[in-house]
JSON list of C-alpha atoms in Angstrom, two decimals:
[
{"chain": "A", "resi": 1, "resn": "VAL", "atom": "CA", "xyz": [5.94, -10.99, 7.22]},
{"chain": "A", "resi": 2, "resn": "VAL", "atom": "CA", "xyz": [5.19, -15.17, 5.56]},
{"chain": "A", "resi": 3, "resn": "VAL", "atom": "CA", "xyz": [5.88, -16.36, 9.42]},
{"chain": "A", "resi": 4, "resn": "TYR", "atom": "CA", "xyz": [3.53, -14.12, 11.09]},
{"chain": "A", "resi": 5, "resn": "GLY", "atom": "CA", "xyz": [1.06, -14.55, 8.01]},
{"chain": "A", "resi": 6, "resn": "ALA", "atom": "CA", "xyz": [1.31, -18.57, 8.02]},
{"chain": "A", "resi": 7, "resn": "THR", "atom": "CA", "xyz": [1.43, -20.17, 11.27]},
{"chain": "A", "resi": 8, "resn": "ALA", "atom": "CA", "xyz": [-0.91, -19.76, 14.35]},
{"chain": "A", "resi": 9, "resn": "SER", "atom": "CA", "xyz": [2.11, -20.12, 17.04]},
{"chain": "A", "resi": 10, "resn": "ALA", "atom": "CA", "xyz": [1.31, -17.36, 19.45]},
{"chain": "A", "resi": 11, "resn": "GLN", "atom": "CA", "xyz": [5.69, -17.31, 20.12]},
{"chain": "A", "resi": 12, "resn": "ALA", "atom": "CA", "xyz": [6.68, -17.31, 16.69]},
{"chain": "A", "resi": 13, "resn": "LYS", "atom": "CA", "xyz": [4.29, -14.61, 16.15]},
{"chain": "A", "resi": 14, "resn": "LEU", "atom": "CA", "xyz": [5.94, -11.88, 18.97]},
{"chain": "A", "resi": 15, "resn": "GLY", "atom": "CA", "xyz": [9.07, -13.07, 17.56]},
{"chain": "A", "resi": 16, "resn": "VAL", "atom": "CA", "xyz": [7.90, -11.39, 14.30]},
{"chain": "A", "resi": 17, "resn": "SER", "atom": "CA", "xyz": [7.32, -8.11, 16.27]},
{"chain": "A", "resi": 18, "resn": "LEU", "atom": "CA", "xyz": [10.46, -7.85, 17.89]},
{"chain": "A", "resi": 19, "resn": "LEU", "atom": "CA", "xyz": [12.35, -8.36, 15.04]},
{"chain": "A", "resi": 20, "resn": "ALA", "atom": "CA", "xyz": [9.78, -5.36, 13.09]},
{"chain": "A", "resi": 21, "resn": "CYS", "atom": "CA", "xyz": [10.42, -3.33, 16.68]},
{"chain": "A", "resi": 22, "resn": "ALA", "atom": "CA", "xyz": [14.42, -3.93, 15.60]},
{"chain": "A", "resi": 23, "resn": "LEU", "atom": "CA", "xyz": [14.62, -3.41, 12.05]},
{"chain": "A", "resi": 24, "resn": "PRO", "atom": "CA", "xyz": [15.26, 0.41, 11.85]},
{"chain": "A", "resi": 25, "resn": "ALA", "atom": "CA", "xyz": [18.21, -0.06, 14.71]},
{"chain": "A", "resi": 26, "resn": "LEU", "atom": "CA", "xyz": [19.35, -3.48, 12.33]},
{"chain": "A", "resi": 27, "resn": "LEU", "atom": "CA", "xyz": [18.99, -1.35, 9.30]},
{"chain": "A", "resi": 28, "resn": "SER", "atom": "CA", "xyz": [20.60, 2.30, 10.90]},
{"chain": "A", "resi": 29, "resn": "THR", "atom": "CA", "xyz": [23.93, 0.04, 11.46]},
{"chain": "A", "resi": 30, "resn": "GLU", "atom": "CA", "xyz": [23.70, -2.50, 9.06]},
{"chain": "A", "resi": 31, "resn": "LEU", "atom": "CA", "xyz": [23.16, 0.21, 5.76]},
{"chain": "A", "resi": 32, "resn": "ALA", "atom": "CA", "xyz": [24.09, 3.93, 6.41]},
{"chain": "A", "resi": 33, "resn": "SER", "atom": "CA", "xyz": [27.79, 1.67, 7.78]},
{"chain": "A", "resi": 34, "resn": "GLY", "atom": "CA", "xyz": [27.41, 3.46, 10.54]},
{"chain": "A", "resi": 35, "resn": "ASP", "atom": "CA", "xyz": [27.48, 6.48, 9.44]},
{"chain": "A", "resi": 36, "resn": "HIS", "atom": "CA", "xyz": [24.22, 7.82, 12.18]},
{"chain": "A", "resi": 37, "resn": "VAL", "atom": "CA", "xyz": [22.73, 10.92, 10.35]},
{"chain": "A", "resi": 38, "resn": "ALA", "atom": "CA", "xyz": [21.94, 7.92, 8.05]},
{"chain": "A", "resi": 39, "resn": "GLY", "atom": "CA", "xyz": [20.98, 5.72, 10.42]},
{"chain": "A", "resi": 40, "resn": "ASP", "atom": "CA", "xyz": [18.86, 7.93, 11.52]},
{"chain": "A", "resi": 41, "resn": "ALA", "atom": "CA", "xyz": [16.86, 8.89, 7.89]},
{"chain": "A", "resi": 42, "resn": "LEU", "atom": "CA", "xyz": [16.65, 4.96, 7.16]},
{"chain": "A", "resi": 43, "resn": "ALA", "atom": "CA", "xyz": [15.34, 4.37, 10.21]},
{"chain": "A", "resi": 44, "resn": "ASN", "atom": "CA", "xyz": [12.14, 7.37, 10.05]},
{"chain": "A", "resi": 45, "resn": "ALA", "atom": "CA", "xyz": [11.78, 6.21, 6.66]},
{"chain": "A", "resi": 46, "resn": "TRP", "atom": "CA", "xyz": [11.36, 2.56, 7.85]},
{"chain": "A", "resi": 47, "resn": "LEU", "atom": "CA", "xyz": [8.67, 4.11, 10.70]},
{"chain": "A", "resi": 48, "resn": "GLN", "atom": "CA", "xyz": [6.56, 6.46, 7.78]},
{"chain": "A", "resi": 49, "resn": "GLU", "atom": "CA", "xyz": [6.61, 3.43, 5.55]},
{"chain": "A", "resi": 50, "resn": "PHE", "atom": "CA", "xyz": [5.24, 0.95, 8.27]},
{"chain": "A", "resi": 51, "resn": "VAL", "atom": "CA", "xyz": [3.24, 3.08, 9.49]},
{"chain": "A", "resi": 52, "resn": "GLY", "atom": "CA", "xyz": [1.53, 5.14, 6.77]},
{"chain": "A", "resi": 53, "resn": "THR", "atom": "CA", "xyz": [0.89, 1.03, 4.59]},
{"chain": "A", "resi": 54, "resn": "ALA", "atom": "CA", "xyz": [-1.06, 0.73, 7.68]},
{"chain": "A", "resi": 55, "resn": "VAL", "atom": "CA", "xyz": [-3.23, 2.94, 8.44]},
{"chain": "A", "resi": 56, "resn": "MET", "atom": "CA", "xyz": [-3.05, 3.22, 4.17]},
{"chain": "A", "resi": 57, "resn": "VAL", "atom": "CA", "xyz": [-4.76, -0.06, 4.07]},
{"chain": "A", "resi": 58, "resn": "VAL", "atom": "CA", "xyz": [-7.19, 0.93, 7.36]},
{"chain": "A", "resi": 59, "resn": "LEU", "atom": "CA", "xyz": [-8.63, 3.93, 5.56]},
{"chain": "A", "resi": 60, "resn": "THR", "atom": "CA", "xyz": [-8.87, 2.90, 1.56]},
{"chain": "A", "resi": 61, "resn": "CYS", "atom": "CA", "xyz": [-10.51, -0.55, 3.43]},
{"chain": "A", "resi": 62, "resn": "MET", "atom": "CA", "xyz": [-12.54, 0.79, 5.96]},
{"chain": "A", "resi": 63, "resn": "PRO", "atom": "CA", "xyz": [-15.42, 2.50, 4.01]},
{"chain": "A", "resi": 64, "resn": "GLY", "atom": "CA", "xyz": [-17.59, 0.30, 2.83]},
{"chain": "A", "resi": 65, "resn": "ALA", "atom": "CA", "xyz": [-17.55, -2.42, 4.81]},
{"chain": "A", "resi": 66, "resn": "LEU", "atom": "CA", "xyz": [-18.38, -0.01, 7.43]},
{"chain": "A", "resi": 67, "resn": "LEU", "atom": "CA", "xyz": [-20.92, 1.38, 5.94]},
{"chain": "A", "resi": 68, "resn": "GLY", "atom": "CA", "xyz": [-21.53, -0.96, 3.22]},
{"chain": "A", "resi": 69, "resn": "HIS", "atom": "CA", "xyz": [-21.59, -1.43, -0.16]},
{"chain": "A", "resi": 70, "resn": "LEU", "atom": "CA", "xyz": [-22.79, 1.80, -1.76]},
{"chain": "A", "resi": 71, "resn": "GLY", "atom": "CA", "xyz": [-22.25, 1.56, -5.50]},
{"chain": "A", "resi": 72, "resn": "TYR", "atom": "CA", "xyz": [-19.51, 2.64, -6.73]},
{"chain": "A", "resi": 73, "resn": "GLN", "atom": "CA", "xyz": [-19.08, 6.23, -6.69]},
{"chain": "A", "resi": 74, "resn": "VAL", "atom": "CA", "xyz": [-20.37, 6.17, -2.70]},
{"chain": "A", "resi": 75, "resn": "GLU", "atom": "CA", "xyz": [-17.26, 3.51, -2.53]},
{"chain": "A", "resi": 76, "resn": "TRP", "atom": "CA", "xyz": [-14.79, 5.81, -4.54]},
{"chain": "A", "resi": 77, "resn": "VAL", "atom": "CA", "xyz": [-16.01, 10.00, -2.80]},
{"chain": "A", "resi": 78, "resn": "PHE", "atom": "CA", "xyz": [-15.20, 7.83, 0.29]},
{"chain": "A", "resi": 79, "resn": "HIS", "atom": "CA", "xyz": [-11.52, 5.57, -0.64]},
{"chain": "A", "resi": 80, "resn": "TRP", "atom": "CA", "xyz": [-11.21, 9.46, -1.91]},
{"chain": "A", "resi": 81, "resn": "LEU", "atom": "CA", "xyz": [-11.76, 11.12, 1.14]},
{"chain": "A", "resi": 82, "resn": "MET", "atom": "CA", "xyz": [-9.59, 7.84, 3.48]},
{"chain": "A", "resi": 83, "resn": "MET", "atom": "CA", "xyz": [-6.79, 8.33, 0.90]},
{"chain": "A", "resi": 84, "resn": "MET", "atom": "CA", "xyz": [-5.82, 12.11, 1.72]},
{"chain": "A", "resi": 85, "resn": "ALA", "atom": "CA", "xyz": [-6.32, 11.76, 5.25]},
{"chain": "A", "resi": 86, "resn": "ALA", "atom": "CA", "xyz": [-3.93, 8.21, 5.19]},
{"chain": "A", "resi": 87, "resn": "ASP", "atom": "CA", "xyz": [-1.05, 10.22, 3.32]},
{"chain": "A", "resi": 88, "resn": "SER", "atom": "CA", "xyz": [-2.08, 14.01, 5.01]},
{"chain": "A", "resi": 89, "resn": "LEU", "atom": "CA", "xyz": [-0.85, 11.64, 8.95]},
{"chain": "A", "resi": 90, "resn": "THR", "atom": "CA", "xyz": [1.78, 9.61, 7.49]},
{"chain": "A", "resi": 91, "resn": "GLY", "atom": "CA", "xyz": [3.12, 10.93, 3.80]},
{"chain": "A", "resi": 92, "resn": "GLY", "atom": "CA", "xyz": [4.69, 8.14, 2.55]},
{"chain": "A", "resi": 93, "resn": "ASN", "atom": "CA", "xyz": [5.10, 5.90, -0.88]},
{"chain": "A", "resi": 94, "resn": "VAL", "atom": "CA", "xyz": [3.18, 2.51, 1.18]},
{"chain": "A", "resi": 95, "resn": "ASN", "atom": "CA", "xyz": [3.61, 0.37, -1.95]},
{"chain": "A", "resi": 96, "resn": "PRO", "atom": "CA", "xyz": [5.63, -1.68, -2.96]},
{"chain": "A", "resi": 97, "resn": "LEU", "atom": "CA", "xyz": [5.19, -0.19, -6.33]},
{"chain": "A", "resi": 98, "resn": "VAL", "atom": "CA", "xyz": [5.95, 3.43, -5.99]},
{"chain": "A", "resi": 99, "resn": "SER", "atom": "CA", "xyz": [9.34, 2.75, -4.07]},
{"chain": "A", "resi": 100, "resn": "THR", "atom": "CA", "xyz": [10.51, 0.71, -7.70]},
{"chain": "A", "resi": 101, "resn": "THR", "atom": "CA", "xyz": [9.21, 3.55, -9.62]},
{"chain": "A", "resi": 102, "resn": "MET", "atom": "CA", "xyz": [10.96, 6.26, -6.88]},
{"chain": "A", "resi": 103, "resn": "VAL", "atom": "CA", "xyz": [14.44, 3.36, -7.79]},
{"chain": "A", "resi": 104, "resn": "ALA", "atom": "CA", "xyz": [14.02, 3.66, -11.14]},
{"chain": "A", "resi": 105, "resn": "ALA", "atom": "CA", "xyz": [13.51, 7.76, -12.12]},
{"chain": "A", "resi": 106, "resn": "GLY", "atom": "CA", "xyz": [16.39, 8.27, -9.34]},
{"chain": "A", "resi": 107, "resn": "ARG", "atom": "CA", "xyz": [14.71, 9.63, -7.03]},
{"chain": "A", "resi": 108, "resn": "ASP", "atom": "CA", "xyz": [15.44, 7.17, -4.08]},
{"chain": "A", "resi": 109, "resn": "SER", "atom": "CA", "xyz": [18.36, 4.21, -3.87]},
{"chain": "A", "resi": 110, "resn": "THR", "atom": "CA", "xyz": [18.41, 1.09, -3.56]},
{"chain": "A", "resi": 111, "resn": "LYS", "atom": "CA", "xyz": [18.70, 1.48, 0.28]},
{"chain": "A", "resi": 112, "resn": "ASP", "atom": "CA", "xyz": [15.99, 3.89, 0.74]},
{"chain": "A", "resi": 113, "resn": "TRP", "atom": "CA", "xyz": [14.18, 1.06, -1.44]},
{"chain": "A", "resi": 114, "resn": "VAL", "atom": "CA", "xyz": [15.22, -2.39, 0.03]},
{"chain": "A", "resi": 115, "resn": "VAL", "atom": "CA", "xyz": [13.52, -0.15, 4.52]},
{"chain": "A", "resi": 116, "resn": "LYS", "atom": "CA", "xyz": [10.74, 0.47, 2.56]},
{"chain": "A", "resi": 117, "resn": "VAL", "atom": "CA", "xyz": [9.36, -2.30, 0.31]},
{"chain": "A", "resi": 118, "resn": "ALA", "atom": "CA", "xyz": [10.23, -4.30, 3.57]},
{"chain": "A", "resi": 119, "resn": "ALA", "atom": "CA", "xyz": [7.87, -1.32, 6.58]},
{"chain": "A", "resi": 120, "resn": "GLN", "atom": "CA", "xyz": [5.14, -1.59, 3.37]},
{"chain": "A", "resi": 121, "resn": "CYS", "atom": "CA", "xyz": [4.71, -5.25, 3.53]},
{"chain": "A", "resi": 122, "resn": "GLY", "atom": "CA", "xyz": [5.20, -6.15, 7.07]},
{"chain": "A", "resi": 123, "resn": "GLY", "atom": "CA", "xyz": [2.92, -2.65, 6.85]},
{"chain": "A", "resi": 124, "resn": "ALA", "atom": "CA", "xyz": [-0.36, -4.26, 5.46]},
{"chain": "A", "resi": 125, "resn": "VAL", "atom": "CA", "xyz": [0.41, -6.92, 7.23]},
{"chain": "A", "resi": 126, "resn": "VAL", "atom": "CA", "xyz": [-0.33, -5.09, 10.60]},
{"chain": "A", "resi": 127, "resn": "GLY", "atom": "CA", "xyz": [-3.39, -3.22, 9.08]},
{"chain": "A", "resi": 128, "resn": "TRP", "atom": "CA", "xyz": [-5.27, -5.84, 7.42]},
{"chain": "A", "resi": 129, "resn": "LYS", "atom": "CA", "xyz": [-5.20, -7.90, 10.84]},
{"chain": "A", "resi": 130, "resn": "LEU", "atom": "CA", "xyz": [-6.78, -4.72, 12.67]},
{"chain": "A", "resi": 131, "resn": "LEU", "atom": "CA", "xyz": [-9.38, -5.16, 10.08]},
{"chain": "A", "resi": 132, "resn": "ILE", "atom": "CA", "xyz": [-9.61, -7.93, 9.69]},
{"chain": "A", "resi": 133, "resn": "ALA", "atom": "CA", "xyz": [-10.18, -6.86, 13.21]},
{"chain": "A", "resi": 134, "resn": "ALA", "atom": "CA", "xyz": [-13.03, -4.22, 13.35]},
{"chain": "A", "resi": 135, "resn": "GLY", "atom": "CA", "xyz": [-15.08, -6.49, 11.69]},
{"chain": "A", "resi": 136, "resn": "GLU", "atom": "CA", "xyz": [-17.61, -6.27, 13.39]},
{"chain": "A", "resi": 137, "resn": "VAL", "atom": "CA", "xyz": [-19.02, -4.08, 13.44]},
{"chain": "A", "resi": 138, "resn": "MET", "atom": "CA", "xyz": [-18.33, -3.80, 9.97]},
{"chain": "A", "resi": 139, "resn": "VAL", "atom": "CA", "xyz": [-22.34, -3.54, 8.34]},
{"chain": "A", "resi": 140, "resn": "GLY", "atom": "CA", "xyz": [-20.46, -5.14, 4.57]},
{"chain": "A", "resi": 141, "resn": "ASP", "atom": "CA", "xyz": [-17.68, -7.75, 4.25]},
{"chain": "A", "resi": 142, "resn": "VAL", "atom": "CA", "xyz": [-14.24, -6.19, 3.76]},
{"chain": "A", "resi": 143, "resn": "GLY", "atom": "CA", "xyz": [-11.79, -6.95, 0.80]},
{"chain": "A", "resi": 144, "resn": "GLY", "atom": "CA", "xyz": [-11.84, -6.49, -3.13]},
{"chain": "A", "resi": 145, "resn": "PRO", "atom": "CA", "xyz": [-12.94, -8.46, -5.88]},
{"chain": "A", "resi": 146, "resn": "SER", "atom": "CA", "xyz": [-12.46, -12.40, -5.09]},
{"chain": "A", "resi": 147, "resn": "PRO", "atom": "CA", "xyz": [-10.02, -12.96, -7.55]},
{"chain": "A", "resi": 148, "resn": "ASP", "atom": "CA", "xyz": [-11.61, -16.18, -9.98]},
{"chain": "A", "resi": 149, "resn": "GLU", "atom": "CA", "xyz": [-8.95, -18.93, -8.96]},
{"chain": "A", "resi": 150, "resn": "HIS", "atom": "CA", "xyz": [-9.12, -21.05, -12.40]},
{"chain": "A", "resi": 151, "resn": "LEU", "atom": "CA", "xyz": [-7.66, -18.54, -13.98]},
{"chain": "A", "resi": 152, "resn": "PRO", "atom": "CA", "xyz": [-4.90, -19.20, -16.46]},
{"chain": "A", "resi": 153, "resn": "LEU", "atom": "CA", "xyz": [-1.68, -18.21, -14.38]},
{"chain": "A", "resi": 154, "resn": "PHE", "atom": "CA", "xyz": [-0.41, -16.03, -17.77]},
{"chain": "A", "resi": 155, "resn": "TYR", "atom": "CA", "xyz": [-4.36, -14.22, -16.97]},
{"chain": "A", "resi": 156, "resn": "VAL", "atom": "CA", "xyz": [-3.21, -13.24, -13.84]},
{"chain": "A", "resi": 157, "resn": "PHE", "atom": "CA", "xyz": [0.52, -12.67, -14.46]},
{"chain": "A", "resi": 158, "resn": "TRP", "atom": "CA", "xyz": [-0.67, -9.96, -17.07]},
{"chain": "A", "resi": 159, "resn": "SER", "atom": "CA", "xyz": [-3.46, -8.61, -15.06]},
{"chain": "A", "resi": 160, "resn": "GLU", "atom": "CA", "xyz": [-1.11, -7.81, -12.17]},
{"chain": "A", "resi": 161, "resn": "CYS", "atom": "CA", "xyz": [1.36, -6.01, -14.27]},
{"chain": "A", "resi": 162, "resn": "LEU", "atom": "CA", "xyz": [-1.00, -4.32, -16.23]},
{"chain": "A", "resi": 163, "resn": "GLY", "atom": "CA", "xyz": [-2.25, -3.23, -13.26]},
{"chain": "A", "resi": 164, "resn": "GLY", "atom": "CA", "xyz": [0.06, -1.88, -11.50]},
{"chain": "A", "resi": 165, "resn": "ALA", "atom": "CA", "xyz": [2.11, -0.43, -14.70]},
{"chain": "A", "resi": 166, "resn": "THR", "atom": "CA", "xyz": [-0.95, 1.71, -15.20]},
{"chain": "A", "resi": 167, "resn": "LEU", "atom": "CA", "xyz": [-1.20, 3.04, -11.13]},
{"chain": "A", "resi": 168, "resn": "CYS", "atom": "CA", "xyz": [2.95, 4.01, -11.61]},
{"chain": "A", "resi": 169, "resn": "LEU", "atom": "CA", "xyz": [2.92, 5.94, -14.58]},
{"chain": "A", "resi": 170, "resn": "ALA", "atom": "CA", "xyz": [-0.65, 7.76, -12.96]},
{"chain": "A", "resi": 171, "resn": "VAL", "atom": "CA", "xyz": [1.86, 8.35, -9.88]},
{"chain": "A", "resi": 172, "resn": "TRP", "atom": "CA", "xyz": [4.01, 9.61, -12.57]},
{"chain": "A", "resi": 173, "resn": "ALA", "atom": "CA", "xyz": [1.42, 11.90, -14.28]},
{"chain": "A", "resi": 174, "resn": "PHE", "atom": "CA", "xyz": [-0.08, 12.98, -11.29]},
{"chain": "A", "resi": 175, "resn": "ALA", "atom": "CA", "xyz": [2.54, 13.40, -8.83]},
{"chain": "A", "resi": 176, "resn": "THR", "atom": "CA", "xyz": [5.30, 14.51, -9.60]},
{"chain": "A", "resi": 177, "resn": "THR", "atom": "CA", "xyz": [4.42, 17.15, -12.84]},
{"chain": "A", "resi": 178, "resn": "SER", "atom": "CA", "xyz": [2.93, 20.83, -12.66]},
{"chain": "A", "resi": 179, "resn": "ILE", "atom": "CA", "xyz": [-0.41, 18.76, -11.76]},
{"chain": "A", "resi": 180, "resn": "GLY", "atom": "CA", "xyz": [0.25, 18.09, -9.05]},
{"chain": "A", "resi": 181, "resn": "GLU", "atom": "CA", "xyz": [-0.19, 21.13, -8.02]},
{"chain": "A", "resi": 182, "resn": "VAL", "atom": "CA", "xyz": [-2.91, 20.99, -6.29]},
{"chain": "A", "resi": 183, "resn": "TYR", "atom": "CA", "xyz": [-3.35, 18.10, -3.75]},
{"chain": "A", "resi": 184, "resn": "ALA", "atom": "CA", "xyz": [-7.05, 17.30, -3.97]},
{"chain": "A", "resi": 185, "resn": "ALA", "atom": "CA", "xyz": [-7.34, 16.87, -7.48]},
{"chain": "A", "resi": 186, "resn": "LYS", "atom": "CA", "xyz": [-3.71, 14.38, -7.82]},
{"chain": "A", "resi": 187, "resn": "MET", "atom": "CA", "xyz": [-5.47, 12.63, -5.74]},
{"chain": "A", "resi": 188, "resn": "GLY", "atom": "CA", "xyz": [-8.69, 12.19, -7.13]},
{"chain": "A", "resi": 189, "resn": "LEU", "atom": "CA", "xyz": [-7.23, 11.57, -10.22]},
{"chain": "A", "resi": 190, "resn": "ILE", "atom": "CA", "xyz": [-4.88, 8.65, -8.60]},
{"chain": "A", "resi": 191, "resn": "ASN", "atom": "CA", "xyz": [-8.33, 7.37, -6.80]},
{"chain": "A", "resi": 192, "resn": "VAL", "atom": "CA", "xyz": [-9.82, 7.38, -9.75]},
{"chain": "A", "resi": 193, "resn": "THR", "atom": "CA", "xyz": [-6.75, 5.50, -11.70]},
{"chain": "A", "resi": 194, "resn": "LEU", "atom": "CA", "xyz": [-6.40, 3.02, -8.72]},
{"chain": "A", "resi": 195, "resn": "ARG", "atom": "CA", "xyz": [-10.76, 2.18, -8.10]},
{"chain": "A", "resi": 196, "resn": "THR", "atom": "CA", "xyz": [-10.35, 1.78, -12.37]},
{"chain": "A", "resi": 197, "resn": "ILE", "atom": "CA", "xyz": [-7.32, -0.79, -11.64]},
{"chain": "A", "resi": 198, "resn": "ILE", "atom": "CA", "xyz": [-9.26, -2.93, -8.91]},
{"chain": "A", "resi": 199, "resn": "VAL", "atom": "CA", "xyz": [-12.91, -3.09, -10.94]},
{"chain": "A", "resi": 200, "resn": "TYR", "atom": "CA", "xyz": [-11.71, -3.68, -14.24]},
{"chain": "A", "resi": 201, "resn": "PHE", "atom": "CA", "xyz": [-7.79, -5.97, -13.25]},
{"chain": "A", "resi": 202, "resn": "GLY", "atom": "CA", "xyz": [-9.54, -7.43, -10.40]},
{"chain": "A", "resi": 203, "resn": "ALA", "atom": "CA", "xyz": [-7.96, -10.58, -11.77]},
{"chain": "A", "resi": 204, "resn": "THR", "atom": "CA", "xyz": [-6.09, -10.61, -8.46]},
{"chain": "A", "resi": 205, "resn": "GLY", "atom": "CA", "xyz": [-7.97, -9.83, -6.60]}
]
């Protein structure tokens, strides 16, 4: 991900892309220790998270840029609808923080975490590149609040830390309890939490 984002070399980008395509096969053999069933499950998890994160980034970051920034209320509604669309299409955690929470809660293994986080980072880069490439047809700016580069590092750290903790708590509260039985309500509550974090913990964008 770092090499792909930092280099202008077409060869390096191609190499990283080929490695990403080969990653499911590598994970199947290395992490599953020859167990084909477990290896297939890891490969499927990688693909779901890679595609899911790319789709989530594109769909949830697109409405404001595509329609114009029409105010928080309108953007929150479109963000909620796009979150449900992306989740329905692909599923998955689509967020390293959520995957970490699932490991801490005992729902996923360390192997699952490695696979999912690697896929999520790669999918996020691909999704963002696709969104930027489509910028010519957008009427608004792509992206969220711009962080202040002059903020002290401790403030940036705590903003990211508290924002991440708030998101994980919301996912746990709304997705793993009886509240989550109503899908639209669950996604709506997570959406409100996420948009609040973007607005009030915006030091890191």
